[in-house]
């Protein structure tokens, strides 16, 4: 049997991280050229940023809640929808099938393809924060930055994974867009309702269980205003409400990743 | 027609030269066995053509070799590695042209190839590769604006990137115009001359005759015939045809099938000389791959419904 070094041809070492970043760079260039996806990535956030900027906030607590709601809704309409479209487009155009024949592992391929969308989600979260802070809203406090950033990063990954899962269920781009709408509305509605002060506490706790909605409470709670939207127990003085929010967010992200893996298809649906 | 497998002696003799070594491969979709106990060996530096009708199991075989398709049974070695275990290492040393695969529509040949170059451990020159496949003049055109033939050329450019040890081409000339086909054939020969092993599937018999050092004909998930082109063609009789004309008698059609072309031709000529007959439109032709292929297809009975279900 011959060996892998049969031919004395030029070889070089390419690390997994390099492959992921190079594919991500290529995908970013392609995203800029895809007008529909670009429109989704820009128009949604701009509209929501506009709404956030004109929504009466008032107290620091209300503005902190606005940050949480704004970030989650922006991610739902951008990272999530863009992930649905990107996945279906790449799969139906058989680009995934092609890239599988490259030296990318399956994990590297998925990471490189979605990395730009995850980064866009994080950048948009900062855009929402900047707009609200510009209106006098609170920044996260010294202890709040780490969970705030963790929440934003996990939510961004989670929304992209949810988009990939939905794309796995849909046969083409049109069906995928329709399939994405119910979750989008559910999350947007729950995130909005959570910021309504007069809502009964029991309903708030139920809303917190809606996918990714705990991020609204987490981002509000970690601001310097420091007030949560939902009454959560502090267990033995150790498990803080922030950890409960993070755990819920992680759980939905894990469910989304699991579903995305289970429903994943490398080739067009027959 | 006989089903052939490599003899132990043959395997021993060639073990050091095998680039692809497949034993008893089974690929199943539910209860249907698309590949049903295939043995295959491809030697270093040769062009091996896997022939077969649509649905014969060629693509499933190639997908199993690349580790894309789980195998129900059998042993597969590609470049000394099991594709299930060493997918990355095999891909680093091989180029693949799949039957149907796409590009990002907004990419151009040059950007697609640059991406490939950035991911590959093999080193090559983007402009030179585009030149080799005849796409240099279309380097900046969006993929969505390329013709089908041009996209196949781009497929080929990715497969030959960095002169891999093994190139797998699945129906490489499907949908190509004659000029593109000739370009591809030229490239395959060039690669083989450079030491690259080529495993290709095709249902264009002419392609196999033009390029392949050895062929295998696959039918209903099994290898029916294999060997060098001469060995495969020897399995079917050659044909001698003529019109035998003798004064005062009606013309006589001669149509002889023979495994001894030279001997029977000589006998026919000597007979004509002895009797004073004239042989018009005399033709002596060896069996064609086309005949062997159709013979394989015809000699394999249609499976009964029960058999099909059990497969």
Tab-separated table of N, CA, C and O in Angstrom, chain A residues 1-7 9-12 14 19 22-23 25-26 30 33-34 90 93-95 97-105 108 267, chain B residues 15-16 18 21 44 68 77 79-81 88-89 91-93 100-104 106 116-118 120-123 155 158 163-165 194 196:
chain	number	residue	atom	x	y	z
A	1	UNK	N	0.844	-1.201	0.000
A	1	UNK	CA	0.000	0.000	0.000
A	1	UNK	C	0.875	1.245	0.000
A	1	UNK	O	1.831	1.332	0.744
A	2	UNK	N	0.566	2.180	-0.812
A	2	UNK	CA	1.368	3.395	-0.849
A	2	UNK	C	1.064	4.241	0.372
A	2	UNK	O	0.117	3.988	1.094
A	3	UNK	N	1.868	5.204	0.596
A	3	UNK	CA	1.661	6.048	1.775
A	3	UNK	C	1.253	7.440	1.346
A	3	UNK	O	1.253	7.770	0.170
A	4	UNK	N	0.931	8.232	2.361
A	4	UNK	CA	0.448	9.573	2.066
A	4	UNK	C	1.550	10.496	1.573
A	4	UNK	O	1.288	11.615	1.199
A	5	UNK	N	2.766	10.048	1.626
A	5	UNK	CA	3.857	10.908	1.157
A	5	UNK	C	4.454	10.365	-0.132
A	5	UNK	O	5.618	10.552	-0.414
A	6	UNK	N	3.601	9.684	-0.902
A	6	UNK	CA	4.066	9.076	-2.132
A	6	UNK	C	4.731	10.092	-3.053
A	6	UNK	O	5.821	9.882	-3.552
A	7	UNK	N	4.059	11.190	-3.277
A	7	UNK	CA	4.570	12.162	-4.224
A	7	UNK	C	5.321	13.275	-3.493
A	7	UNK	O	4.806	13.853	-2.542
A	9	UNK	N	5.694	16.331	-3.414
A	9	UNK	CA	5.189	17.626	-3.854
A	9	UNK	C	5.201	18.594	-2.694
A	9	UNK	O	5.288	18.206	-1.556
A	10	UNK	N	5.051	19.851	-3.017
A	10	UNK	CA	5.113	20.863	-1.972
A	10	UNK	C	3.939	20.754	-1.014
A	10	UNK	O	2.789	20.675	-1.450
A	11	UNK	N	4.236	20.724	0.262
A	11	UNK	CA	3.210	20.658	1.298
A	11	UNK	C	3.473	21.748	2.323
A	11	UNK	O	4.604	22.191	2.492
A	12	UNK	N	2.437	22.171	3.026
A	12	UNK	CA	2.606	23.131	4.114
A	12	UNK	C	1.613	22.766	5.198
A	12	UNK	O	0.687	21.985	4.971
A	14	UNK	N	-1.408	23.736	7.624
A	14	UNK	CA	-2.505	24.689	7.855
A	14	UNK	C	-3.225	24.211	9.111
A	14	UNK	O	-3.687	23.070	9.171
A	19	UNK	N	-7.843	27.366	9.132
A	19	UNK	CA	-8.893	26.972	8.173
A	19	UNK	C	-10.224	27.628	8.526
A	19	UNK	O	-10.932	28.138	7.654
A	22	UNK	N	-10.081	31.345	7.741
A	22	UNK	CA	-10.030	31.617	6.288
A	22	UNK	C	-11.402	31.401	5.653
A	22	UNK	O	-11.821	32.169	4.786
A	23	UNK	N	-12.094	30.371	6.109
A	23	UNK	CA	-13.451	30.174	5.585
A	23	UNK	C	-14.361	31.311	6.059
A	23	UNK	O	-15.189	31.825	5.294
A	25	UNK	N	-13.514	34.347	6.716
A	25	UNK	CA	-13.189	35.547	5.932
A	25	UNK	C	-13.869	35.477	4.560
A	25	UNK	O	-14.465	36.453	4.097
A	26	UNK	N	-13.819	34.299	3.957
A	26	UNK	CA	-14.459	34.123	2.649
A	26	UNK	C	-15.976	34.322	2.782
A	26	UNK	O	-16.593	35.019	1.962
A	30	UNK	N	-18.513	36.983	0.986
A	30	UNK	CA	-19.689	36.564	0.226
A	30	UNK	C	-20.963	37.192	0.791
A	30	UNK	O	-21.873	37.549	0.056
A	33	UNK	N	-21.612	40.422	-0.565
A	33	UNK	CA	-22.068	40.395	-1.964
A	33	UNK	C	-23.501	39.891	-2.108
A	33	UNK	O	-24.125	40.093	-3.154
A	34	UNK	N	-24.015	39.205	-1.059
A	34	UNK	CA	-25.378	38.668	-1.153
A	34	UNK	C	-26.356	39.721	-0.655
A	34	UNK	O	-26.479	39.943	0.543
A	90	UNK	N	-26.520	27.569	1.127
A	90	UNK	CA	-25.286	26.803	0.942
A	90	UNK	C	-25.596	25.327	0.670
A	90	UNK	O	-24.930	24.674	-0.108
A	93	UNK	N	-27.372	24.951	-2.872
A	93	UNK	CA	-26.416	25.190	-3.968
A	93	UNK	C	-25.295	24.148	-3.954
A	93	UNK	O	-24.370	24.218	-4.757
A	94	UNK	N	-25.369	23.201	-3.044
A	94	UNK	CA	-24.406	22.097	-2.915
A	94	UNK	C	-22.998	22.581	-2.590
A	94	UNK	O	-22.004	21.926	-2.922
A	95	UNK	N	-22.945	23.738	-1.943
A	95	UNK	CA	-21.643	24.266	-1.529
A	95	UNK	C	-21.103	23.450	-0.343
A	95	UNK	O	-19.901	23.205	-0.245
A	97	UNK	N	-21.598	20.342	0.190
A	97	UNK	CA	-21.090	19.088	-0.368
A	97	UNK	C	-19.681	19.304	-0.940
A	97	UNK	O	-18.794	18.476	-0.776
A	98	UNK	N	-19.513	20.428	-1.618
A	98	UNK	CA	-18.191	20.739	-2.192
A	98	UNK	C	-17.146	20.908	-1.091
A	98	UNK	O	-16.065	20.347	-1.158
A	99	UNK	N	-17.496	21.711	-0.065
A	99	UNK	CA	-16.496	22.011	0.966
A	99	UNK	C	-16.116	20.775	1.776
A	99	UNK	O	-15.039	20.708	2.356
A	100	UNK	N	-17.013	19.807	1.809
A	100	UNK	CA	-16.680	18.558	2.514
A	100	UNK	C	-15.532	17.818	1.836
A	100	UNK	O	-14.887	16.988	2.456
A	101	UNK	N	-15.322	18.096	0.556
A	101	UNK	CA	-14.210	17.427	-0.129
A	101	UNK	C	-12.890	18.168	0.085
A	101	UNK	O	-11.851	17.731	-0.392
A	102	UNK	N	-12.958	19.307	0.786
A	102	UNK	CA	-11.727	20.047	1.084
A	102	UNK	C	-11.097	19.441	2.338
A	102	UNK	O	-11.571	18.439	2.855
A	103	UNK	N	-10.074	20.095	2.831
A	103	UNK	CA	-9.405	19.578	4.028
A	103	UNK	C	-10.079	20.046	5.318
A	103	UNK	O	-9.606	19.740	6.410
A	104	UNK	N	-11.167	20.792	5.196
A	104	UNK	CA	-11.918	21.196	6.386
A	104	UNK	C	-12.576	19.975	7.015
A	104	UNK	O	-13.164	19.157	6.304
A	105	UNK	N	-12.513	19.883	8.347
A	105	UNK	CA	-13.322	18.862	9.007
A	105	UNK	C	-14.760	19.403	9.057
A	105	UNK	O	-15.001	20.597	8.820
A	108	UNK	N	-14.965	22.243	11.517
A	108	UNK	CA	-14.330	23.480	11.041
A	108	UNK	C	-15.206	24.160	9.992
A	108	UNK	O	-15.324	25.388	9.960
A	267	UNK	N	-26.496	17.726	1.994
A	267	UNK	CA	-26.948	17.816	0.600
A	267	UNK	C	-28.402	18.273	0.548
A	267	UNK	O	-29.104	18.167	1.550
B	15	UNK	N	0.568	-5.565	-3.706
B	15	UNK	CA	0.186	-4.952	-2.424
B	15	UNK	C	0.890	-3.623	-2.167
B	15	UNK	O	0.274	-2.690	-1.651
B	16	UNK	N	2.166	-3.534	-2.545
B	16	UNK	CA	2.902	-2.303	-2.273
B	16	UNK	C	2.477	-1.153	-3.172
B	16	UNK	O	2.796	-0.009	-2.912
B	18	UNK	N	-0.737	-0.604	-4.192
B	18	UNK	CA	-2.163	-0.272	-4.141
B	18	UNK	C	-2.392	1.093	-3.501
B	18	UNK	O	-1.925	1.355	-2.405
B	21	UNK	N	-7.628	0.079	-1.947
B	21	UNK	CA	-7.796	-1.361	-1.733
B	21	UNK	C	-9.127	-1.572	-1.007
B	21	UNK	O	-9.269	-1.213	0.157
B	44	UNK	N	-0.873	2.357	-8.017
B	44	UNK	CA	-0.254	3.673	-8.099
B	44	UNK	C	0.081	4.039	-9.539
B	44	UNK	O	0.632	3.238	-10.292
B	68	UNK	N	-17.625	9.577	3.170
B	68	UNK	CA	-18.900	10.297	3.246
B	68	UNK	C	-20.065	9.342	3.495
B	68	UNK	O	-21.101	9.735	3.990
B	77	UNK	N	-9.247	0.756	2.248
B	77	UNK	CA	-7.987	1.476	2.472
B	77	UNK	C	-7.776	2.433	1.311
B	77	UNK	O	-7.817	2.013	0.149
B	79	UNK	N	-4.909	5.170	0.182
B	79	UNK	CA	-3.565	5.664	0.492
B	79	UNK	C	-3.085	5.121	1.837
B	79	UNK	O	-2.445	5.812	2.628
B	80	UNK	N	-3.464	3.876	2.106
B	80	UNK	CA	-2.991	3.212	3.318
B	80	UNK	C	-3.776	3.557	4.566
B	80	UNK	O	-3.403	3.150	5.658
B	81	UNK	N	-4.850	4.332	4.416
B	81	UNK	CA	-5.619	4.758	5.583
B	81	UNK	C	-7.080	4.350	5.417
B	81	UNK	O	-7.582	4.232	4.297
B	88	UNK	N	-9.144	13.338	7.253
B	88	UNK	CA	-8.348	14.533	6.992
B	88	UNK	C	-7.089	14.194	6.212
B	88	UNK	O	-6.735	14.848	5.226
B	89	UNK	N	-6.392	13.151	6.626
B	89	UNK	CA	-5.118	12.810	5.976
B	89	UNK	C	-5.345	12.365	4.538
B	89	UNK	O	-4.541	12.662	3.648
B	91	UNK	N	-7.848	13.360	2.636
B	91	UNK	CA	-8.211	14.536	1.836
B	91	UNK	C	-7.000	15.415	1.542
B	91	UNK	O	-6.945	16.089	0.520
B	92	UNK	N	-6.047	15.416	2.460
B	92	UNK	CA	-4.844	16.221	2.232
B	92	UNK	C	-4.028	15.677	1.067
B	92	UNK	O	-3.250	16.404	0.461
B	93	UNK	N	-4.227	14.409	0.758
B	93	UNK	CA	-3.419	13.782	-0.302
B	93	UNK	C	-4.229	13.456	-1.545
B	93	UNK	O	-3.698	12.871	-2.489
B	100	UNK	N	-22.066	16.123	-8.483
B	100	UNK	CA	-22.866	17.346	-8.376
B	100	UNK	C	-22.423	18.093	-7.132
B	100	UNK	O	-22.649	17.636	-6.021
B	101	UNK	N	-21.800	19.217	-7.334
B	101	UNK	CA	-21.451	20.061	-6.194
B	101	UNK	C	-21.422	21.490	-6.699
B	101	UNK	O	-21.167	21.728	-7.883
B	102	UNK	N	-21.719	22.429	-5.817
B	102	UNK	CA	-21.859	23.803	-6.279
B	102	UNK	C	-20.795	24.713	-5.711
B	102	UNK	O	-19.913	24.300	-4.971
B	103	UNK	N	-20.913	25.962	-6.120
B	103	UNK	CA	-20.044	27.010	-5.621
B	103	UNK	C	-20.939	28.123	-5.083
B	103	UNK	O	-22.100	28.224	-5.474
B	104	UNK	N	-20.408	28.940	-4.244
B	104	UNK	CA	-21.150	30.127	-3.821
B	104	UNK	C	-21.380	30.966	-5.066
B	104	UNK	O	-20.419	31.293	-5.774
B	106	UNK	N	-21.890	33.944	-5.701
B	106	UNK	CA	-21.240	35.263	-5.765
B	106	UNK	C	-19.723	35.151	-5.882
B	106	UNK	O	-19.026	36.162	-5.999
B	116	UNK	N	-9.846	27.670	-1.814
B	116	UNK	CA	-9.343	26.289	-1.791
B	116	UNK	C	-7.863	26.270	-1.419
B	116	UNK	O	-7.423	25.463	-0.608
B	117	UNK	N	-7.135	27.197	-2.026
B	117	UNK	CA	-5.694	27.275	-1.754
B	117	UNK	C	-5.447	27.566	-0.276
B	117	UNK	O	-4.537	26.991	0.333
B	118	UNK	N	-6.272	28.435	0.307
B	118	UNK	CA	-6.043	28.822	1.703
B	118	UNK	C	-6.363	27.685	2.668
B	118	UNK	O	-5.862	27.656	3.782
B	120	UNK	N	-5.961	24.398	1.807
B	120	UNK	CA	-5.239	23.180	1.431
B	120	UNK	C	-3.809	23.164	1.942
B	120	UNK	O	-3.137	24.201	1.989
B	121	UNK	N	-3.339	21.972	2.292
B	121	UNK	CA	-1.930	21.832	2.656
B	121	UNK	C	-1.079	21.622	1.411
B	121	UNK	O	0.145	21.645	1.473
B	122	UNK	N	-1.743	21.415	0.257
B	122	UNK	CA	-0.985	21.304	-0.994
B	122	UNK	C	-0.776	22.706	-1.562
B	122	UNK	O	-1.644	23.573	-1.437
B	123	UNK	N	0.342	22.877	-2.187
B	123	UNK	CA	0.708	24.212	-2.679
B	123	UNK	C	0.643	24.219	-4.203
B	123	UNK	O	1.069	23.266	-4.856
B	155	UNK	N	-14.629	22.730	-11.163
B	155	UNK	CA	-14.600	21.497	-10.352
B	155	UNK	C	-13.243	20.825	-10.486
B	155	UNK	O	-12.626	20.408	-9.506
B	158	UNK	N	-10.278	22.492	-8.764
B	158	UNK	CA	-10.174	22.216	-7.330
B	158	UNK	C	-9.620	20.806	-7.100
B	158	UNK	O	-8.845	20.576	-6.172
B	163	UNK	N	-1.540	19.032	-7.319
B	163	UNK	CA	-1.151	17.696	-7.821
B	163	UNK	C	-1.224	16.632	-6.727
B	163	UNK	O	-0.198	16.167	-6.216
B	164	UNK	N	-2.428	16.250	-6.341
B	164	UNK	CA	-2.561	15.249	-5.277
B	164	UNK	C	-2.069	13.876	-5.711
B	164	UNK	O	-1.909	13.613	-6.905
B	165	UNK	N	-1.865	12.998	-4.723
B	165	UNK	CA	-1.421	11.633	-5.026
B	165	UNK	C	-2.519	10.849	-5.724
B	165	UNK	O	-2.241	10.007	-6.578
B	194	UNK	N	2.471	12.485	-14.561
B	194	UNK	CA	3.174	13.088	-13.430
B	194	UNK	C	3.155	12.208	-12.191
B	194	UNK	O	3.621	12.623	-11.130
B	196	UNK	N	0.332	10.827	-10.712
B	196	UNK	CA	-0.917	10.829	-9.951
B	196	UNK	C	-1.769	9.623	-10.345
B	196	UNK	O	-1.849	9.269	-11.525
